[in-house]
XYZ file of C-alpha atoms in Angstrom:
584
model
C -25.954 8.840 46.983
C -28.483 10.497 44.682
C -26.329 13.641 44.615
C -23.298 11.596 43.473
C -25.315 9.955 40.671
C -26.562 13.330 39.496
C -23.009 14.678 39.545
C -21.739 11.773 37.431
C -24.576 12.253 34.938
C -23.823 15.959 34.759
C -20.147 15.255 33.959
C -21.066 12.689 31.279
C -23.525 15.072 29.639
C -20.960 17.884 29.817
C -18.263 15.866 28.000
C -20.773 14.574 25.457
C -21.768 18.164 24.744
C -18.122 19.185 24.386
C -17.534 16.387 21.881
C -20.604 17.315 19.835
C -19.637 20.985 20.028
C -16.088 20.194 18.881
C -17.361 18.119 15.957
C -19.728 20.882 14.963
C -16.920 23.419 15.135
C -14.742 21.141 12.996
C -17.424 21.049 10.327
C -17.909 24.805 10.539
C -14.148 25.242 10.454
C -13.961 23.327 7.193
C -16.996 25.049 5.729
C -15.454 28.434 6.501
C -12.649 27.673 4.012
C -9.901 27.635 6.642
C -6.716 25.617 6.493
C -6.752 22.153 8.030
C -4.767 21.986 11.296
C -2.314 19.268 12.358
C -1.306 18.619 8.778
C 1.116 16.113 7.272
C 3.848 16.221 4.656
C 5.633 13.339 2.985
C 9.213 13.000 1.800
C 10.287 10.322 -0.684
C 13.861 9.025 -0.758
C 14.315 7.321 -4.121
C 17.412 5.457 -5.230
C 17.721 7.459 -8.463
C 16.275 10.392 -10.373
C 17.063 8.745 -13.698
C 16.066 5.263 -14.805
C 16.189 3.164 -17.947
C 13.334 0.900 -18.938
C 14.037 -2.524 -17.475
C 15.201 -0.997 -14.175
C 13.557 -0.553 -10.794
C 13.065 2.646 -8.883
C 13.151 1.943 -5.169
C 11.716 4.403 -2.692
C 11.105 4.966 0.983
C 8.296 7.245 2.180
C 8.419 9.345 5.335
C 5.059 10.722 6.500
C 5.733 13.622 8.840
C 3.875 16.007 11.084
C 4.153 19.314 9.313
C 4.828 21.380 12.416
C 7.377 19.135 14.166
C 8.993 16.890 11.529
C 8.198 13.840 13.668
C 6.814 10.731 11.993
C 3.036 11.012 11.799
C 0.704 8.508 13.412
C -2.356 9.814 11.551
C -2.349 8.362 8.038
C -1.856 4.638 7.472
C -1.899 4.826 3.657
C 0.199 6.887 1.221
C -0.174 7.278 -2.547
C 2.637 7.521 -5.074
C 2.268 8.246 -8.786
C 4.499 8.707 -11.800
C 3.126 11.500 -13.987
C 4.153 12.433 -17.524
C 4.238 15.871 -19.145
C 0.712 15.365 -20.498
C -0.517 15.214 -16.880
C -1.347 11.547 -17.297
C -0.688 9.074 -14.485
C 1.652 6.403 -15.840
C 2.128 4.375 -12.664
C -0.079 4.421 -9.580
C 0.712 2.812 -6.237
C -0.726 2.630 -2.744
C 1.628 2.012 0.193
C 0.904 1.010 3.760
C 2.443 3.250 6.409
C 3.598 1.755 9.690
C 4.434 4.391 12.293
C 4.791 6.953 9.524
C 7.109 4.877 7.282
C 6.521 2.864 4.128
C 8.513 1.631 1.164
C 8.121 -0.100 -2.168
C 9.418 -0.037 -5.753
C 8.208 -0.004 -9.323
C 9.550 -1.534 -12.499
C 9.939 0.637 -15.607
C 8.384 -1.377 -18.476
C 9.474 -1.008 -22.083
C 6.057 0.453 -22.939
C 6.958 3.728 -21.207
C 8.508 6.230 -23.630
C 11.550 8.357 -22.922
C 10.560 11.533 -21.190
C 10.508 13.878 -18.230
C 8.287 12.692 -15.404
C 7.243 13.700 -11.920
C 7.141 11.443 -8.892
C 4.373 12.701 -6.624
C 3.327 11.396 -3.213
C 0.724 12.315 -0.629
C -1.778 11.099 1.941
C -5.508 11.718 1.649
C -5.366 13.927 4.739
C -2.870 16.220 2.970
C -5.310 16.917 0.141
C -7.431 18.979 2.526
C -4.873 21.707 1.874
C -5.618 21.624 -1.838
C -5.643 18.996 -4.555
C -2.135 20.078 -5.618
C -0.682 19.868 -2.102
C 1.697 16.933 -2.539
C 5.394 16.077 -2.658
C 6.918 16.115 -6.139
C 10.319 15.349 -7.599
C 11.675 15.083 -11.139
C 12.321 11.650 -12.655
C 13.880 11.086 -16.074
C 13.168 7.852 -17.947
C 15.264 6.741 -20.909
C 13.882 4.139 -23.304
C 16.860 3.295 -25.553
C 14.858 0.704 -27.490
C 12.844 3.298 -29.379
C 14.101 5.697 -32.021
C 12.010 8.605 -30.760
C 14.184 10.584 -28.325
C 12.996 14.020 -29.474
C 11.821 14.877 -25.966
C 15.485 15.043 -24.853
C 16.732 17.122 -27.780
C 18.135 20.480 -26.807
C 16.925 22.915 -29.421
C 19.999 25.078 -28.815
C 22.579 22.313 -29.297
C 23.876 20.946 -32.586
C 23.610 17.184 -32.162
C 26.084 16.549 -34.938
C 28.880 17.648 -32.632
C 30.015 16.309 -29.296
C 29.752 18.572 -26.292
C 32.315 18.578 -23.528
C 30.033 20.275 -21.008
C 26.893 18.219 -21.268
C 27.609 15.388 -18.864
C 26.134 15.958 -15.435
C 28.318 14.458 -12.743
C 27.514 14.169 -9.078
C 30.329 15.483 -6.961
C 31.416 14.165 -3.597
C 29.001 16.385 -1.722
C 28.924 15.010 1.793
C 26.514 17.116 3.819
C 27.944 17.718 7.264
C 25.729 16.657 10.135
C 26.936 16.885 13.699
C 24.756 14.079 15.046
C 25.331 11.359 12.433
C 28.174 10.254 10.174
C 28.883 7.535 7.617
C 32.278 5.910 7.128
C 33.537 3.307 4.637
C 37.076 2.901 5.894
C 38.490 2.923 2.345
C 37.961 5.115 -0.704
C 38.769 2.478 -3.352
C 37.656 -1.132 -3.706
C 38.093 -3.967 -6.164
C 35.190 -5.639 -7.957
C 33.157 -8.179 -5.961
C 34.828 -7.005 -2.772
C 33.076 -6.697 0.607
C 32.472 -3.122 1.731
C 31.739 -2.285 5.358
C 29.579 0.768 5.926
C 29.490 2.263 9.422
C 26.737 4.637 10.508
C 27.595 6.349 13.771
C 25.659 8.763 15.962
C 27.837 11.079 18.029
C 25.013 11.519 20.541
C 21.672 9.926 21.279
C 20.123 12.776 19.304
C 21.353 11.070 16.129
C 19.125 8.031 16.632
C 16.153 7.900 14.303
C 14.719 6.479 11.085
C 16.783 6.409 7.899
C 17.109 4.800 4.477
C 20.274 4.103 2.488
C 21.013 3.762 -1.205
C 24.411 2.794 -2.644
C 24.485 3.329 -6.373
C 26.856 4.139 -9.214
C 27.223 7.844 -9.803
C 25.241 8.445 -12.965
C 27.087 10.451 -15.562
C 23.719 11.165 -17.181
C 21.908 12.311 -14.092
C 21.306 15.913 -13.105
C 23.114 17.403 -10.111
C 19.857 18.765 -8.706
C 18.539 16.420 -6.033
C 15.829 16.623 -3.400
C 16.813 15.729 0.149
C 15.303 15.908 3.619
C 16.912 19.345 3.911
C 15.051 20.967 1.028
C 12.017 18.780 0.194
C 9.582 21.315 1.657
C 10.397 23.568 -1.286
C 8.486 21.176 -3.552
C 5.212 21.958 -1.775
C 2.889 24.712 -3.000
C 1.152 27.163 -0.722
C -1.691 25.654 1.279
C -5.018 26.492 -0.319
C -8.518 26.778 1.082
C -10.433 23.648 1.903
C -13.030 22.623 -0.649
C -14.544 19.698 1.222
C -13.420 17.458 4.022
C -11.330 14.442 2.957
C -11.134 11.988 5.819
C -7.732 10.670 6.925
C -7.059 6.957 6.631
C -6.529 6.492 10.335
C -6.970 2.734 10.539
C -5.806 1.486 7.160
C -7.565 1.755 3.813
C -10.777 3.747 3.939
C -13.597 2.528 1.693
C -16.301 5.138 1.173
C -19.532 4.292 -0.582
C -23.144 5.225 -0.967
C -26.423 3.428 -1.470
C -29.446 4.773 -3.323
C -33.000 3.480 -3.280
C -34.835 2.445 -6.406
C -37.953 3.906 -4.797
C -37.874 7.454 -3.374
C -39.988 6.408 -0.423
C -37.500 3.773 0.720
C -35.400 4.704 3.751
C -31.632 4.618 3.141
C -30.585 5.512 6.686
C -29.103 2.990 9.119
C -28.755 0.179 6.581
C -26.117 -2.494 7.124
C -23.669 -2.885 4.225
C -21.431 -5.948 3.870
C -18.016 -5.861 2.192
C -16.530 -9.253 1.299
C -12.864 -9.685 0.351
C -13.068 -13.339 -0.703
C -10.442 -16.039 -0.926
C -8.706 -18.512 1.325
C -7.802 -15.895 3.945
C -10.842 -13.754 3.400
C -11.953 -10.564 5.108
C -15.446 -9.501 6.028
C -16.290 -5.919 6.910
C -19.563 -4.201 7.595
C -20.671 -0.595 7.751
C -23.841 1.337 8.493
C -25.246 4.052 6.267
C -25.975 7.576 7.445
C -28.996 9.711 6.571
C -27.534 10.337 3.095
C -26.918 6.664 2.439
C -23.128 7.015 2.800
C -21.049 4.386 4.557
C -17.400 4.081 5.637
C -15.342 0.922 6.191
C -11.760 0.706 7.434
C -9.506 -2.172 6.346
C -6.192 -2.513 8.161
C -5.570 -6.210 7.482
C -3.708 -7.734 4.555
C -5.821 -9.450 1.916
C -5.272 -11.401 -1.289
C -8.570 -10.623 -3.021
C -8.492 -8.758 -6.316
C -12.100 -7.605 -6.044
C -14.399 -6.489 -3.233
C -18.042 -7.588 -3.226
C -20.459 -5.129 -1.634
C -24.111 -5.761 -0.803
C -26.820 -4.378 1.431
C -27.822 -6.852 4.111
C -31.451 -7.974 4.285
C -32.286 -6.657 0.827
C -34.519 -9.437 -0.536
C -36.394 -7.160 -2.920
C -33.223 -5.594 -4.372
C -34.329 -2.118 -3.345
C -30.887 -0.502 -3.363
C -28.074 0.357 -5.738
C -24.511 0.566 -4.404
C -21.513 2.631 -5.444
C -17.977 2.946 -4.099
C -16.296 6.343 -4.273
C -13.271 6.484 -6.577
C -9.812 7.508 -5.458
C -9.513 11.212 -4.667
C -8.302 13.076 -7.757
C -5.290 15.387 -7.577
C -4.606 18.561 -9.520
C -1.607 18.036 -11.810
C -1.921 21.249 -13.824
C 0.674 23.167 -11.788
C 3.537 20.700 -12.292
C 6.678 22.084 -13.916
C 8.954 19.461 -15.412
C 12.728 19.469 -15.508
C 14.025 19.315 -19.097
C 16.657 16.625 -19.479
C 18.960 16.909 -22.504
C 20.641 14.037 -24.340
C 23.875 14.489 -26.342
C 25.997 12.548 -28.774
C 28.724 11.777 -26.256
C 26.179 9.948 -24.084
C 25.682 7.244 -26.712
C 28.356 4.895 -25.362
C 27.092 5.254 -21.792
C 23.505 4.525 -22.856
C 24.479 1.462 -24.891
C 26.631 0.051 -22.108
C 23.953 0.527 -19.460
C 21.266 -0.982 -21.696
C 23.381 -4.103 -22.255
C 24.084 -4.498 -18.542
C 20.372 -4.092 -17.734
C 19.425 -6.836 -20.160
C 22.009 -9.180 -18.646
C 20.835 -8.451 -15.097
C 17.191 -9.013 -16.064
C 18.097 -12.296 -17.743
C 19.530 -13.546 -14.425
C 16.828 -12.015 -12.222
C 15.523 -15.431 -11.141
C 18.931 -16.150 -9.582
C 18.742 -13.093 -7.314
C 15.141 -11.970 -6.921
C 13.545 -9.745 -4.319
C 11.292 -11.633 -1.921
C 7.682 -10.670 -1.309
C 6.797 -10.821 2.367
C 3.600 -12.777 2.816
C 1.141 -11.008 5.092
C -0.136 -12.660 8.226
C -3.139 -14.948 7.633
C -6.333 -13.226 8.694
C -8.165 -14.684 11.624
C -11.817 -15.356 11.020
C -13.888 -12.347 12.034
C -16.140 -14.546 14.178
C -13.255 -15.906 16.269
C -12.681 -19.561 16.897
C -15.387 -21.698 15.355
C -17.213 -23.962 17.749
C -17.173 -26.853 15.273
C -15.120 -27.676 12.178
C -15.938 -30.423 9.694
C -13.380 -31.562 7.100
C -15.673 -33.532 4.799
C -13.025 -36.026 3.666
C -12.991 -37.288 7.240
C -16.670 -38.258 6.964
C -18.840 -40.234 4.605
C -19.485 -37.928 1.685
C -23.078 -37.335 0.673
C -24.254 -36.241 -2.750
C -25.826 -32.938 -1.707
C -25.089 -30.141 0.741
C -28.534 -30.627 2.241
C -27.780 -34.263 3.098
C -24.346 -33.254 4.420
C -25.880 -30.833 6.921
C -28.493 -33.377 7.964
C -26.095 -36.289 8.428
C -22.780 -34.652 9.387
C -23.112 -31.110 10.714
C -24.564 -30.764 14.204
C -26.664 -27.885 15.554
C -27.467 -26.621 12.056
C -30.674 -27.315 10.185
C -32.500 -26.204 7.058
C -36.130 -25.154 7.044
C -38.481 -23.254 4.770
C -39.664 -19.733 5.521
C -43.120 -18.321 4.797
C -42.149 -17.707 1.179
C -41.197 -21.340 0.746
C -37.457 -20.605 0.582
C -34.924 -22.813 2.345
C -32.862 -21.149 5.078
C -30.082 -22.254 7.413
C -30.540 -21.989 11.166
C -27.866 -22.383 13.852
C -28.718 -23.450 17.395
C -27.296 -21.023 19.992
C -25.063 -22.162 22.818
C -26.897 -22.661 26.105
C -28.252 -20.858 28.028
C -29.287 -18.674 25.071
C -32.748 -19.316 23.712
C -33.865 -19.620 20.111
C -34.349 -16.180 18.548
C -35.393 -17.178 15.046
C -32.632 -14.989 13.602
C -30.685 -16.266 10.631
C -26.918 -16.910 10.621
C -24.306 -15.274 8.419
C -23.523 -17.693 5.591
C -20.211 -17.545 3.688
C -18.814 -19.543 0.813
C -15.099 -18.896 0.216
C -15.433 -15.594 2.043
C -18.350 -14.077 0.138
C -21.549 -13.401 2.054
C -24.401 -15.505 0.642
C -27.782 -14.058 1.618
C -29.783 -16.373 -0.630
C -29.163 -19.659 1.190
C -30.509 -21.655 -1.754
C -27.232 -20.830 -3.534
C -25.326 -22.870 -0.960
C -27.879 -25.669 -0.824
C -27.548 -26.118 -4.599
C -23.746 -26.324 -4.407
C -22.253 -29.746 -5.111
C -20.826 -31.252 -1.925
C -17.953 -32.690 -3.996
C -16.634 -29.121 -4.297
C -16.625 -28.519 -0.527
C -13.487 -29.062 1.504
C -14.690 -28.027 4.963
C -17.519 -26.435 6.938
C -16.902 -24.279 9.987
C -19.696 -23.369 12.382
C -19.933 -20.628 15.002
C -22.899 -20.754 17.380
C -22.331 -17.340 18.918
C -24.439 -14.276 18.211
C -22.915 -11.568 16.016
C -24.024 -7.943 15.741
C -23.593 -5.619 12.751
C -25.191 -2.206 12.904
C -28.687 -2.694 14.242
C -28.881 -6.313 13.096
C -28.103 -9.473 15.026
C -27.202 -12.832 13.471
C -27.468 -16.181 15.146
C -24.227 -17.938 14.308
C -22.041 -18.333 11.238
C -21.929 -21.031 8.558
C -18.538 -20.805 6.845
C -18.045 -23.094 3.822
C -14.671 -23.530 2.081
C -14.373 -25.149 -1.350
C -11.272 -26.943 -2.592
C -10.457 -24.180 -5.091
C -11.577 -21.303 -2.851
C -13.048 -19.611 -5.935
C -16.823 -19.813 -5.499
C -17.049 -16.016 -5.847
C -15.713 -16.086 -9.436
C -19.064 -17.261 -10.777
C -21.244 -15.745 -8.078
C -23.787 -13.143 -9.096
C -26.886 -11.698 -7.537
C -28.852 -8.541 -8.372
C -27.565 -5.350 -6.722
C -24.265 -6.967 -5.793
C -21.393 -4.598 -6.537
C -18.139 -6.270 -7.590
C -15.308 -3.768 -7.944
C -11.630 -4.265 -8.698
C -9.411 -3.278 -5.803
C -6.615 -0.718 -5.812
C -4.462 -2.717 -3.420
C -1.484 -1.581 -1.353
C 1.856 -2.933 -2.573
C 3.221 -6.028 -0.882
C 6.189 -5.568 1.435
C 9.507 -6.954 0.191
C 12.897 -8.091 1.339
C 15.331 -6.683 -1.206
C 18.011 -8.991 -2.565
C 21.532 -8.412 -1.281
C 24.381 -9.917 -3.305
C 26.889 -11.879 -1.255
C 30.144 -13.702 -1.986
C 30.641 -15.019 1.530
C 31.685 -18.643 2.052
C 29.916 -21.105 -0.235
C 28.169 -18.263 -2.042
C 31.443 -17.216 -3.619
C 31.695 -20.456 -5.577
C 27.965 -20.549 -6.288
C 27.929 -17.016 -7.715
C 31.335 -16.728 -9.331
C 30.055 -17.810 -12.752
C 27.054 -15.474 -12.647
C 27.495 -12.011 -14.181
C 27.184 -9.144 -11.720
C 26.436 -5.841 -13.427
C 24.608 -4.150 -10.592
C 24.486 -0.372 -10.658
C 22.529 -0.538 -7.381
C 24.822 -2.143 -4.795
C 22.565 -1.701 -1.778
C 19.059 -0.521 -0.954
C 17.874 -0.481 2.640
C 14.577 1.373 2.895
C 14.212 1.066 6.657
C 16.958 1.555 9.200
C 15.755 2.191 12.726
C 18.804 3.258 14.657
C 18.257 2.329 18.288
C 22.001 2.100 19.025
C 24.711 4.664 18.340
C 26.486 2.443 15.773
C 25.030 0.494 12.852
C 27.262 -1.697 10.657
C 26.158 -2.743 7.170
C 28.033 -5.047 4.816
C 27.547 -5.180 1.052
C 29.512 -6.173 -2.059
C 30.743 -4.266 -5.069
C 29.814 -5.628 -8.517
C 31.652 -6.007 -11.814
C 30.792 -2.374 -12.631
C 33.698 0.002 -12.099
C 33.628 3.724 -11.525
C 32.423 6.148 -8.889
C 29.677 5.142 -6.457
C 27.690 7.134 -3.941
C 26.296 6.288 -0.516
C 23.149 8.330 0.100
C 21.528 8.377 3.546
C 18.281 10.246 4.153
C 15.992 10.365 7.136
C 14.971 12.075 10.325
C 16.108 11.902 13.918
C 13.716 10.993 16.711
C 13.407 14.715 17.378
C 12.262 15.323 13.807
C 15.508 16.885 12.538
C 16.338 16.141 8.877
C 19.535 14.243 8.061
C 21.093 14.007 4.592
C 24.511 12.414 4.169
C 26.424 11.445 1.050
C 29.795 9.796 0.614
C 31.535 8.665 -2.571
C 33.987 5.854 -3.255
C 35.562 4.142 -6.272
C 35.478 0.604 -7.633
C 38.434 -0.198 -9.904
């Protein structure tokens, strides 16, 4: 028996050593300026490479394993930016990735000037191959409401004359793919007519993840497009690793550091609390390392605009806290496409500007819908007791409320004469003398006097947990969770050494509006103008069957339209299909 125990211990020690050895090698690997293995790349399918102010650019992001083309399960967050020729970031977005896919959109405001821009996208893990290792694609923005269009002036063209060769037109350039095909049935349709799009896989190898855009062929837009077949060309050579940038494996990664006001104060193994306050609040904790750094992963949805960070059990305000900013990227190597505007484009620009203004005026009649995230469950689980104060006799103070209404919770003074809450544990646990975690509207309140001084008229409910909770090396006896009617206690909450920092939040998921004239909708919508250039945008199509049928409607805009399908099969093979049709 003793021999078996020794054998088990030997195996455990052996695997522990292997893990430590592997981690040490990983650090040495990075310090030796080698390339990071198992890398990712992203591809962005956008609905257009040219946009007017007042329009949306829709996009779908594919995060892929660099060596196989399969969707990556490493990063859970992607970053997308619109960059101008001065290397300034004009728009900045963060997108959640689910099984390697994400999507969102951005509106082009009238404050953005006409110009040549770059759409760049990456994950933090990718930046280990260099701060310029990201996907990039050219985007042209036209602001017709300003007189300054010099950025589009071709120095070699006389603008006093029309040019017959300056209009870029997308041809019917269907890319043949043996595993997948798209079919419309007809080549010409009337306005406001239903169009049936059929996506068919000839074999099971054609099943995969795709996105589809149906949009008017833009006479202004360049022929050069980036697809799944050639997007790798936008990436630079991998460069040596400067320092390790951790992947966001379990959602957003918050990295911070504490420093002591006194050099003799220990900063190792300190518990740090991160509060994301509000009605459906989040509470996260982390533990510092020997350098005072801490890491917190957030995978849940949240509504908070700011995060409140504080060191637990810091009565003497011994520590300062800082959160690391977003990783910077190197934009100096970007080369911008030079779009040229000509006299014969004037009519097209005026017409499109008018249609955009009409569509925006009727946006409330056909808006996109934001998908509300799932409410967050309380981190402490089901509370053992809940008190909605309107169901009881209301008392003037919180102190009286806890004495007369709330069971198993009491207030007593400590040695310093300060009032503290205590929660009685559930039997058979014995009293430990440890304090509970106290929250008001989701923000951790370590000075319990702040809650005691709160007017009870502001409080909607009190939830109590009598279980023990452990964070780092600290244990807490129970939770006192107070909710006010306005859920905004944190707005006026301040305490020394509390860090309040505005959040760079991931974009909300959306259901994109699809125009319909079916049944009763035909009569309801017949009086509304329909000047959609974008007939359909489906950012996520997971083909599990060999045939997918999609129905959409043409608008009052006539001309040539293009169906663009981009994506990857389950085997990681790129697919890019295009098909054109006419609306007359």
